[in-house]
Every structure is written in C-alpha cells, then in structure tokens.
Amino acid sequence: MSHVKMQGSIVVVGVGPAGIAAAWAAAEAGGDVLMVDNGAAAGGQIWRGGKALDRLSTKWLRRLERAKGIRRVGALVVSAEADRKLLLAETAEGGSVGVRYEKLILATGARERFLPFAGWTLPGVVGAGGLQALVKSGLDVRGKRVVLAGSGPLLLAVADLLREREATVVLIAEQARMAAIMRFGMKLASAPAKLIQAVVLKARLATVPYLTGCWVERAEGAERLKSVMLNQGGRRWRVECDYLGTGFGLIPNMELAGLLGCETGPGGVVVDARQRTSVEGVYCAGEAAGIGGVDKSLAEGEIAGWAAAGQEDTARALEGVRAKQLGFAAALGEAFGLREELKGLVTAETVVCRCEDVRMGALEGMEDWREAKLQTRCGMGRCQGRVCGGALEFLKGWTPAVVKPPVFPARVATMVAEDEV
Amino acid sequence: MDERFEIRIDGRTYEVERGTTVAAALLNAGVTRFHDAPGGEPRAPLCGMGICFECMVRINGEEGCLACQTVCRRGMEVVTR
Ligand SMILES: Cc1cc2nc3c(=O)[nH]c(=O)nc-3n(C[C@H](O)[C@H](O)[C@H](O)COP(=O)(O)OP(=O)(O)OC[C@H]3O[C@@H](n4cnc5c(N)ncnc54)[C@H](O)[C@@H]3O)c2cc1C
Ligand code: FES
C-alpha cells in the first residue's frame, strides 16, 4: 500500500462551510494551506456534492476554487498526535497519508443524533439527514411516502428536498412544543437572512402537516418498515409509510479534537473568541465547536483562518458577527431541547447499540461508559459509539468516553505506516 | 452527464446513473437487507454519511465496504448480507 507524506503550515480538516472559510482566509493572509476531507467534493453537509445551491454557496465555493495557495487531499483522518503535530489519514483506495502541520484547524462538522425506540433498527428507518444524503446521491423517492420525525430545522430542509424530488411527505412530527418554536421564530426576526429562509421553507411546505409536541413511538414491519405509531399529547394513531426519516438534532464531531487532547464540553470543542482550543496551535470552527448552522460555521471558519495565519486584527473585526451567531445557536438549542417523554420510548428490549445488538436492559444499573464497556460490548463495535453515544448521552447522561486512536477503523497498513512517518 | 451503465447486485444486473452511490442503487433496486445484525435481524443504511456502518456490503470481493460512501462504477459486483 502506498504511503504519502505531506505538510502544510496551516492544515484544515473538513471541506464544509467552516473549513472552506478557514482555508480561504488563511490563504488570503498568505498562508500555505492544506485541506484534508474524506468527502469527494467540497461543500460539507449542507452543500454536499459541491453543487452550488444558492448565492452563499456559490460565493464560497468560487472563493475556494480561485484561492491561491490551497492544496487539497481526499482522505479520512483516522489518528492524530499533538506533540508530533501529525495527522494520519487514509484514502478511499487504501493508501495512507501522513500530514504534518504547524497550525491545525479542525472543521469536522456534526452528525445526527439518533434516539432509540421500538423498531428503529428496521430497514426503511433512516436518519433525516441520512435520507437527504441518500437522495442527493441517487435514491429515487418519487411516489414514496415519507414520515419525518424527531427535532430541529433539519427536518424542514429534508422535507423540502423530498417534495422537490416528488416524494409524498405524509407529515413532519416535531417533538418540541409549539410555544418554544414560536419564541424561537421571534428571535429569528433579528437575523433577517434566516427569517427569509424559514418563511420560504414554510410556504413551500404549506401542504405538509407540521405537528409539534409529536413523536414516533414505534416503527412497525417485519423485514422492513410498513408503518409508524405516532403520539401527540396522548393521542395515538398509525400512519403507513415507505421511509421514516428521523433525527433529534445534531452532535458535534469531537473525536479528533479529543485525540489531540483539546478540552471538549457537551456542546462542542471548547474555543475562545479566536477559535483557539486548549491545545497550542489547534483551532476549531463550525459545528464541531457547537451546533449553530451554516452562518456560524462560516463566521467561525473565517476567524480561525485569519487567526491561524497571524492576522489578529482581521479576526477581531468579525467578533460581532460571531457573537450574533452564537446567540442564534443558543436560541436554537433552547427551542429544540429534547423532552423527557422520549426516554420512555426505550424499554429493556430496545436495541441501543446497533453494532453489537446491546439492549437497554443489559445496561441496567450501570453508572457510566467505562462500566458499560467492561461488562457489555456496548459502543465497542464498528461505529465506535458514534450512534449509541449520542443516545446514551440523552438517555443516561453519560458523557462519551475518551476516544482511542484510530477514530475510524483503520486498515492495518495505515497503523503500520504511522511508525514510519 | 446522464450516463448510465450496469452493475450487478446479488448476481442480477441493474442499470444505474453515473454518480449514484451503491447504497442508493441498492435501495432503488428494492434491496432492504444490506447486512445482518449480530442477532440476525436485517439492517440497512441509517446515517448516509459513513458513520453507522449499517450499509456494509461486499463490493468486488471486498467485505465490509460502506455502500453509502462508495460511488457505483461500471461492472461493479455488489453482494449483500
Ligand atoms: C446529515 C446532515 C445534514 C444536514 N443538512 C443541512 C441542510 O440541508 N441545511 C442546513 O442548513 N444545514 C444542514 N446541516 C447542518 C450543517 O451541519 C451546517 O449547516 C453546515 O454544513 C456546517 O458546516 P461545517 O463546516 O461546520 O460542517 P460540515 O458541513 O459537516 O463539514 C465537516 C466536514 O468535515 C469532514 N470530516 C469530518 N471528520 C473528518 C475526518 N476525521 N477526516 C476527514 N474529514 C472529516 C466531513 O466529511 C465534512 O465534509 C446538516 C447536518 C447534518 C449532520
Ligand atoms: S449508512 Fe451509515 S455508514 Fe453508510
């Protein structure tokens, strides 16, 4: 297997909005920038596939394209060492890449939070964002009946795409209360761009029922999903569907930051006003530093890029924008907070860890992740707790255990190559 | 850009559009069981973004490939379970 060595004075992990803004700013400041991302095209979760969607994405993708001094490598970072300022990555073809950096900007984004309920392992039950990703990569949903359930604005974005692709969105079940969402809507008024976005979405989705205080209690079917049982304030009813898209907000991807020894909190990697983490020379921007949407990711990315390249003043000038976005992020988190009733959907029989088929009953009486891992295989499968970690954080209040390298199952060749870098 | 070509899924031939991931192609072909859970239950894609490993299939003889992270290539041989 091939092993390639690369280096950059500023290395950016992630080519989503935060990474793009960071790389652009750092390059504008004259830095030698190397971007590492496992996705094939630039754009991250929102501009997936690198297809320009609106003015904002066109602007930033064009900036990235035209910037001088940015190199890119397509590889998944599987391991990192802060003392040697070294990343180890793996290409889709199985080659390994060692990357040395002087400054590192982590823009690793977020993933969906999944919560278990009866039947959530049935084929046909997909993440809401997962369904969006599948549709964008060729899944034909014409004429399919889809229920979207869970929490957060992502459900609306997914519904919009599904309708555009001629699926029948039967309904959207949002667990948050109407009152909380209304309060959030009022706060949006201070962020005009977002308000317009929300209004446009709502108008386009006018014919899709948006039920608040409502959730899926159970997914039903033998070999695949046939129907879901909904609950809204104690009223229960069954709806037939081909897909259930479900997601309960987003979780920051903090594994790499954790490996490097950066301080992390429940809301994301801990950063200061210049996006500096607790580890010297390592910055974090975007969803990885706290969920807040694309505008926050762009603002933080830019700040990190300028700051890493030593342009303190330019970074400081963006403080106001950043503060406004953090305000929006806080309001978002408050409006779509997860309600206690959702914990009741999990019984002793419900599978919590999908990789190893560990049921909730097996974790009874356990105090934390350490104990769970000692006594069961929970969180020890291929996804390394990425799915059950987010669920158990909510269900049991367990903070995810410290990650050990590799953060993704690495091929043996990559682990061997690490010693040779 | 609308190029179409054939791949094989569990021994049967299907036509796919260029750029389609293996996961999308399998779902379009009506496959619901991508692999089996340790307890034997059928499993299929959840996250669509390379995190959950529920879309694992055999591609061109290699076990454990993530269908959602692999783009279809002409003549590809995909085996589920
Ligand atoms: C499934 C999903 C769907 C979403 N859809 C929408 C939407 O439709 N509209 C919307 O407004 N917002 C959406 N969001 C929210 C979205 O996160 C933000 O709007 C925006 O994309 C955040 O930008 P970012 O740069 O912080 O992170 P991201 O866009 O997530 O970018 C992070 C990048 O880092 C890469 N990466 C992560 N770890 C590694 C590693 N170890 N090695 C190499 N590369 C790595 C990822 O591949 C990704 O490209 C979605 C989020 C998710 C999780
Ligand atoms: S669907 Fe989750 S890894 Fe492919």
XYZ file of C-alpha atoms and ligand atoms in Angstrom:
559
model
C 0.000 0.000 0.000
C 1.181 3.471 -0.808
C 2.230 5.890 1.897
C 2.455 9.594 1.145
C 3.892 12.314 3.342
C 2.503 15.824 3.113
C 2.753 19.015 5.086
C 1.216 22.427 5.307
C 1.882 25.398 7.530
C -1.902 25.543 8.066
C -3.801 22.287 7.789
C -7.608 22.310 7.708
C -9.617 19.139 8.370
C -13.050 19.320 6.731
C -14.172 20.979 3.481
C -17.595 22.078 4.737
C -18.516 25.771 5.127
C -16.281 26.224 8.201
C -13.269 24.571 6.563
C -13.754 26.461 3.298
C -13.965 29.824 5.074
C -10.934 28.967 7.209
C -8.811 27.873 4.258
C -9.820 30.886 2.188
C -8.966 33.363 4.965
C -5.680 31.645 5.750
C -4.723 31.649 2.069
C -5.746 35.310 1.673
C -3.366 36.038 4.525
C -0.597 34.379 2.535
C -0.582 31.037 4.314
C 0.340 27.718 2.748
C -2.873 25.733 3.274
C -3.562 22.028 3.010
C -7.141 20.751 3.312
C -7.987 17.176 4.259
C -11.505 15.817 3.839
C -12.997 12.399 3.252
C -15.818 13.734 1.070
C -15.166 13.677 -2.650
C -16.293 17.238 -3.427
C -16.209 20.433 -1.374
C -19.312 21.551 0.481
C -19.751 19.557 3.690
C -23.206 18.528 4.853
C -25.141 21.491 3.515
C -23.513 21.952 0.110
C -22.978 18.240 -0.313
C -21.715 17.155 -3.665
C -20.217 20.551 -4.389
C -23.291 21.593 -6.356
C -23.827 25.312 -5.997
C -27.257 25.836 -4.495
C -27.667 29.484 -3.650
C -25.741 32.730 -3.595
C -23.939 31.914 -0.391
C -22.640 28.540 -1.519
C -21.746 29.856 -4.984
C -19.745 32.632 -3.391
C -17.789 30.369 -1.089
C -17.208 27.504 -3.493
C -15.932 30.031 -6.039
C -13.650 31.587 -3.447
C -12.223 28.174 -2.682
C -11.716 27.402 -6.343
C -9.929 30.660 -7.059
C -7.825 30.907 -3.917
C -4.102 30.605 -4.412
C -2.063 28.510 -2.052
C -4.718 25.928 -1.124
C -3.968 22.289 -1.789
C -6.475 19.529 -1.094
C -6.197 15.865 -0.304
C -9.099 13.443 -0.154
C -8.527 11.257 2.882
C -10.179 10.405 6.163
C -8.148 11.436 9.192
C -8.030 8.397 11.475
C -5.412 9.398 14.014
C -3.647 12.487 15.354
C -0.783 13.354 17.668
C -0.426 16.805 19.149
C 3.236 16.535 20.245
C 4.434 15.445 16.830
C 1.974 17.788 15.076
C 0.975 14.901 12.918
C -2.229 13.567 11.367
C -2.644 10.164 9.841
C -5.224 9.763 7.103
C -6.481 7.085 4.794
C -7.574 7.404 1.163
C -10.559 5.555 -0.314
C -8.124 3.374 -2.260
C -6.490 2.205 0.948
C -3.359 4.344 0.783
C -2.188 6.161 3.884
C -1.196 9.800 4.186
C 0.879 11.340 6.955
C 0.255 15.080 7.342
C 2.495 17.422 9.324
C 1.134 20.797 10.374
C 2.281 23.930 12.139
C -1.249 25.190 12.768
C -4.264 22.918 12.629
C -7.886 23.950 12.093
C -10.490 21.328 12.915
C -13.709 21.890 10.946
C -15.096 18.383 11.307
C -18.772 19.372 11.476
C -21.538 17.367 13.090
C -23.614 14.247 12.749
C -27.234 13.478 13.562
C -28.364 12.400 16.993
C -30.414 9.225 16.846
C -32.660 8.116 19.672
C -33.794 4.515 20.013
C -37.448 3.434 20.020
C -39.158 0.165 19.191
C -38.438 -0.764 15.584
C -35.774 1.867 14.918
C -33.448 -0.796 13.502
C -35.909 -1.786 10.750
C -34.764 -1.214 7.169
C -36.632 1.870 5.956
C -35.941 3.785 9.165
C -33.230 6.229 8.110
C -31.708 9.367 9.557
C -33.480 12.502 8.323
C -30.169 13.939 7.148
C -29.241 10.415 6.099
C -32.251 10.285 3.794
C -31.273 13.684 2.415
C -27.774 12.381 1.712
C -29.129 9.249 0.022
C -31.494 11.278 -2.151
C -28.662 13.594 -3.154
C -26.614 10.561 -4.106
C -29.194 8.966 -6.365
C -32.000 7.476 -4.255
C -35.246 7.727 -6.212
C -38.083 8.736 -3.874
C -40.722 9.541 -6.495
C -44.105 8.484 -5.147
C -42.639 7.200 -1.863
C -44.494 8.029 1.335
C -42.160 9.532 3.892
C -42.731 10.451 7.538
C -40.154 12.811 9.057
C -39.863 12.758 12.818
C -37.542 13.972 15.516
C -36.437 17.524 16.115
C -34.893 20.615 14.625
C -34.867 22.697 11.462
C -33.137 19.933 9.511
C -36.491 18.126 9.270
C -37.842 21.082 7.266
C -34.863 21.211 4.931
C -35.196 17.488 4.269
C -38.945 17.776 3.656
C -38.280 20.497 1.110
C -35.815 18.340 -0.812
C -38.140 15.319 -0.704
C -41.017 17.333 -2.126
C -38.807 18.678 -4.857
C -37.928 15.053 -5.721
C -41.633 14.153 -5.877
C -41.923 12.118 -2.703
C -45.083 12.367 -0.608
C -44.128 13.829 2.751
C -47.008 12.480 4.839
C -46.209 14.600 7.875
C -43.451 16.110 9.964
C -43.514 15.170 13.656
C -41.532 17.677 15.743
C -41.093 16.722 19.397
C -40.598 20.319 20.582
C -43.563 22.352 21.791
C -45.200 24.932 19.562
C -44.669 27.663 22.166
C -40.918 27.078 22.223
C -40.714 27.161 18.449
C -42.754 30.371 18.288
C -40.376 32.041 20.736
C -37.514 30.920 18.538
C -39.303 32.330 15.495
C -39.498 35.715 17.188
C -35.769 35.666 17.813
C -35.177 34.836 14.179
C -36.554 38.241 13.306
C -33.219 39.675 14.398
C -31.461 37.551 11.808
C -33.124 38.610 8.519
C -31.433 36.080 6.244
C -32.593 33.204 8.415
C -36.075 34.627 8.685
C -36.456 34.719 4.931
C -35.138 31.191 4.705
C -37.662 29.994 7.281
C -40.587 31.755 5.627
C -39.720 30.434 2.186
C -39.446 26.923 3.557
C -42.739 27.188 5.359
C -44.547 28.478 2.300
C -43.177 25.724 0.128
C -44.165 23.153 2.718
C -47.599 24.646 3.319
C -49.398 21.442 2.406
C -47.322 19.216 4.675
C -48.718 18.849 8.214
C -46.143 20.057 10.750
C -47.162 18.532 14.072
C -45.432 19.828 17.184
C -45.267 18.026 20.513
C -45.483 14.873 18.423
C -43.182 11.872 18.042
C -42.931 8.348 16.688
C -43.477 5.802 19.408
C -42.801 2.727 17.348
C -41.802 1.722 13.833
C -43.633 -1.351 12.571
C -42.989 -4.019 9.959
C -41.459 -7.472 9.640
C -38.488 -7.328 7.277
C -38.869 -3.638 6.545
C -40.812 -0.577 7.656
C -44.552 -0.638 6.945
C -45.971 1.953 9.328
C -45.273 4.128 12.339
C -47.262 4.714 15.506
C -47.442 8.412 16.342
C -48.151 10.076 19.643
C -49.268 13.661 20.097
C -50.298 14.585 23.601
C -51.525 11.064 24.327
C -53.448 10.678 21.045
C -52.060 7.692 19.178
C -52.503 6.776 15.552
C -50.876 4.704 12.853
C -49.552 6.020 9.534
C -48.338 3.849 6.679
C -45.104 4.853 5.010
C -42.142 3.646 2.937
C -39.479 5.603 4.804
C -39.189 7.181 8.211
C -36.551 9.906 8.322
C -35.643 10.503 11.932
C -33.094 12.664 13.733
C -33.012 14.538 17.020
C -30.720 17.450 16.302
C -27.000 17.331 15.704
C -23.936 16.262 17.691
C -20.533 17.900 17.135
C -17.821 15.581 15.751
C -15.229 15.916 18.505
C -13.268 12.677 18.176
C -10.198 14.227 16.527
C -10.166 17.121 18.973
C -10.399 14.600 21.795
C -7.444 12.616 20.458
C -5.346 15.764 20.308
C -6.197 16.484 23.929
C -8.386 19.539 23.281
C -10.871 20.332 26.003
C -14.404 19.416 24.973
C -17.776 20.116 26.554
C -21.238 18.692 25.973
C -21.957 21.401 23.387
C -18.748 21.062 21.390
C -14.997 21.634 21.406
C -14.166 24.455 23.815
C -12.763 27.508 21.999
C -12.006 31.163 22.742
C -13.014 34.211 20.685
C -10.310 33.387 18.110
C -11.442 29.738 17.829
C -8.307 28.569 19.685
C -8.726 25.274 21.527
C -6.939 24.432 24.782
C -4.100 22.891 22.753
C -1.463 25.273 21.367
C -1.718 25.734 17.605
C -5.008 23.840 17.262
C -8.170 25.734 16.273
C -11.732 24.521 15.911
C -14.566 26.125 13.904
C -18.125 25.410 12.815
C -20.495 22.728 14.094
C -17.616 20.878 15.799
C -17.295 23.836 18.163
C -21.066 23.986 18.783
C -24.202 23.464 16.709
C -25.428 26.673 15.092
C -25.875 26.369 11.339
C -24.083 27.483 8.240
C -23.666 31.204 9.044
C -21.989 30.409 12.333
C -19.725 27.907 10.605
C -18.684 30.487 8.016
C -18.006 33.220 10.576
C -16.010 30.937 12.857
C -14.121 29.411 9.965
C -13.015 32.821 8.759
C -11.935 33.849 12.241
C -9.918 30.649 12.662
C -8.273 31.127 9.262
C -7.232 34.721 9.906
C -6.114 33.943 13.453
C -4.085 30.871 12.474
C -2.334 32.948 9.805
C -1.467 35.599 12.372
C -3.965 38.275 11.197
C -5.321 39.057 14.644
C -6.963 42.344 13.698
C -8.942 40.899 10.805
C -10.075 38.082 13.069
C -11.091 40.539 15.784
C -13.213 42.538 13.322
C -15.517 39.534 12.986
C -16.254 39.324 16.716
C -19.670 40.985 16.342
C -20.792 38.592 13.638
C -19.635 35.662 15.738
C -21.478 36.876 18.831
C -24.717 37.214 16.864
C -24.381 33.691 15.517
C -23.689 32.315 18.979
C -26.888 33.978 20.136
C -28.788 32.256 17.354
C -27.165 28.927 18.262
C -28.243 29.279 21.894
C -31.829 30.078 20.887
C -31.855 27.098 18.542
C -30.682 24.757 21.287
C -33.314 26.072 23.670
C -36.216 25.841 21.231
C -35.488 22.268 20.212
C -34.432 20.853 23.577
C -35.336 17.175 23.909
C -38.270 16.342 26.144
C -38.175 13.772 28.935
C -41.006 11.668 27.475
C -38.662 10.466 24.734
C -36.719 8.499 27.325
C -39.835 6.459 27.970
C -39.794 5.083 24.435
C -36.871 2.841 25.322
C -37.686 -0.410 27.114
C -35.346 -3.160 28.341
C -35.892 -4.859 24.985
C -34.888 -1.910 22.801
C -31.560 -2.253 20.986
C -29.361 0.690 21.954
C -26.009 -0.294 20.452
C -26.809 -1.369 16.906
C -23.339 -2.668 16.011
C -23.283 -5.194 18.849
C -27.018 -5.622 19.431
C -26.832 -4.495 23.062
C -30.278 -3.901 24.541
C -31.117 -1.266 27.123
C -31.823 -3.947 29.735
C -28.180 -5.051 29.611
C -27.088 -1.612 30.802
C -29.352 -1.548 33.828
C -27.729 -0.293 36.998
C -24.566 0.782 35.235
C -23.018 4.095 36.146
C -21.019 5.143 33.115
C -19.450 4.222 29.799
C -16.466 2.563 31.436
C -18.670 0.114 33.244
C -20.819 -0.495 30.174
C -17.768 -1.281 28.055
C -16.299 -3.579 30.688
C -19.450 -5.634 31.033
C -21.061 -5.481 27.594
C -19.912 -4.782 24.033
C -21.875 -1.530 24.026
C -20.125 1.141 21.948
C -17.300 -1.226 21.002
C -18.468 -2.079 17.514
C -17.526 -0.568 14.210
C -19.133 2.829 14.719
C -17.205 3.179 17.979
C -20.157 4.581 19.837
C -20.946 7.338 17.323
C -24.587 6.254 17.199
C -25.264 4.924 20.721
C -23.042 7.608 22.291
C -25.447 10.375 21.357
C -28.401 8.294 22.508
C -26.923 7.367 25.881
C -25.833 10.945 26.489
C -29.515 11.833 26.464
C -30.939 8.645 27.993
C -28.471 8.173 30.830
C -26.479 11.399 30.915
C -23.272 9.529 30.033
C -20.525 11.656 28.524
C -18.858 9.764 25.696
C -15.675 8.002 26.801
C -12.296 9.333 25.662
C -11.546 8.098 22.151
C -8.553 5.958 21.438
C -6.937 6.031 18.019
C -7.943 5.300 15.375
C -11.102 7.408 15.404
C -12.352 5.321 12.476
C -11.499 1.662 11.932
C -8.204 1.994 10.090
C -6.642 -0.501 7.770
C -3.615 -2.276 9.180
C -1.372 -0.625 6.593
C -2.182 2.824 7.958
C -1.363 1.871 11.513
C 1.941 0.388 10.432
C 2.787 3.433 8.363
C 2.304 5.668 11.379
C 5.575 4.476 12.880
C 7.442 5.310 9.731
C 6.280 8.884 9.304
C -23.635 13.724 -17.779
C -26.697 11.436 -17.876
C -24.503 8.472 -18.490
C -25.959 5.128 -17.437
C -24.204 1.813 -17.008
C -24.730 -1.588 -15.456
C -23.732 -3.027 -12.109
C -24.540 -6.406 -10.579
C -26.385 -6.728 -7.282
C -26.531 -10.239 -5.839
C -25.999 -11.678 -9.291
C -28.651 -9.607 -11.070
C -27.962 -6.787 -13.458
C -29.237 -3.271 -12.812
C -28.773 -0.034 -14.657
C -27.622 2.941 -12.623
C -26.968 6.576 -13.323
C -23.424 7.842 -13.058
C -22.736 9.402 -9.651
C -25.152 7.135 -7.772
C -23.782 5.623 -4.574
C -24.009 1.886 -4.050
C -26.414 2.476 -1.140
C -28.826 4.473 -3.319
C -28.543 1.926 -6.137
C -29.370 -0.953 -3.791
C -32.378 0.830 -2.319
C -33.576 1.726 -5.820
C -33.269 -1.947 -6.739
C -35.508 -2.857 -3.805
C -32.833 -4.295 -1.532
C -33.841 -3.876 2.095
C -31.360 -6.181 3.810
C -27.808 -4.865 3.415
C -26.273 -6.979 6.141
C -27.326 -8.856 9.278
C -27.036 -7.631 12.841
C -25.197 -9.982 15.253
C -28.640 -11.200 16.344
C -29.623 -11.943 12.734
C -32.005 -9.051 12.102
C -31.891 -7.271 8.760
C -30.129 -3.914 8.685
C -29.960 -1.140 6.113
C -28.488 2.399 5.876
C -29.143 4.754 8.769
C -26.804 7.739 8.630
C -25.982 8.004 4.930
C -22.681 9.622 5.846
C -20.180 6.919 6.728
C -20.726 6.813 10.457
C -23.083 3.984 11.413
C -21.672 1.096 9.317
C -25.197 -0.241 8.739
C -24.779 -0.129 4.955
C -21.945 -2.656 4.835
C -21.874 -4.899 1.767
C -19.317 -6.822 -0.282
C -18.061 -4.850 -3.273
C -15.887 -6.544 -5.902
C -14.967 -9.228 -3.405
C -14.029 -6.904 -0.549
C -16.092 -7.411 2.605
C -17.346 -4.613 4.840
C -17.442 -1.786 2.294
C -19.642 1.196 3.118
C -22.255 1.379 0.374
C -23.153 4.988 1.231
C -19.561 6.124 0.744
C -18.906 4.239 -2.488
C -19.911 5.533 -5.898
C -21.048 2.941 -8.471
C -18.561 2.031 -11.174
C -19.297 0.220 -14.411
C -19.471 -3.533 -13.912
C -19.285 -3.359 -10.130
C -20.196 -6.574 -8.332
C -22.185 -5.990 -5.117
C -23.197 -8.748 -2.697
C -25.415 -8.129 0.331
C -25.550 -9.897 3.726
C -26.682 14.863 7.908
C -26.730 16.372 7.988
C -27.463 17.105 7.061
C -27.526 18.490 7.115
N -28.272 19.173 6.199
C -28.396 20.520 6.294
C -29.215 21.272 5.390
O -29.834 20.699 4.490
N -29.313 22.615 5.541
C -28.632 23.258 6.535
O -28.742 24.493 6.644
N -27.846 22.594 7.389
C -27.726 21.248 7.310
N -26.959 20.566 8.215
C -26.269 21.334 9.234
C -24.835 21.560 8.768
O -24.024 20.867 9.673
C -24.405 23.003 8.659
O -25.321 23.802 8.031
C -23.060 23.182 7.922
O -22.893 22.224 6.910
C -21.963 23.073 8.906
O -20.727 23.329 8.304
P -19.391 22.772 8.953
O -18.319 23.177 8.017
O -19.300 23.211 10.362
O -19.543 21.177 8.982
P -19.799 20.115 7.817
O -20.522 20.718 6.692
O -20.379 18.937 8.479
O -18.333 19.743 7.304
C -17.443 18.908 8.007
C -16.557 18.179 7.037
O -15.512 17.530 7.748
C -15.286 16.280 7.211
N -14.689 15.416 8.238
C -15.178 15.139 9.482
N -14.347 14.308 10.138
C -13.298 14.060 9.300
C -12.120 13.268 9.419
N -11.842 12.567 10.524
N -11.261 13.240 8.361
C -11.527 13.953 7.232
N -12.616 14.721 7.078
C -13.507 14.771 8.094
C -16.654 15.811 6.749
O -16.547 14.870 5.715
C -17.300 17.099 6.272
O -17.117 17.286 4.889
C -26.846 19.174 8.156
C -26.096 18.438 9.090
C -26.022 17.064 9.019
C -25.225 16.296 10.035
S -25.390 4.453 6.060
Fe -24.262 4.828 7.847
S -22.279 4.274 7.202
Fe -23.391 4.086 5.386
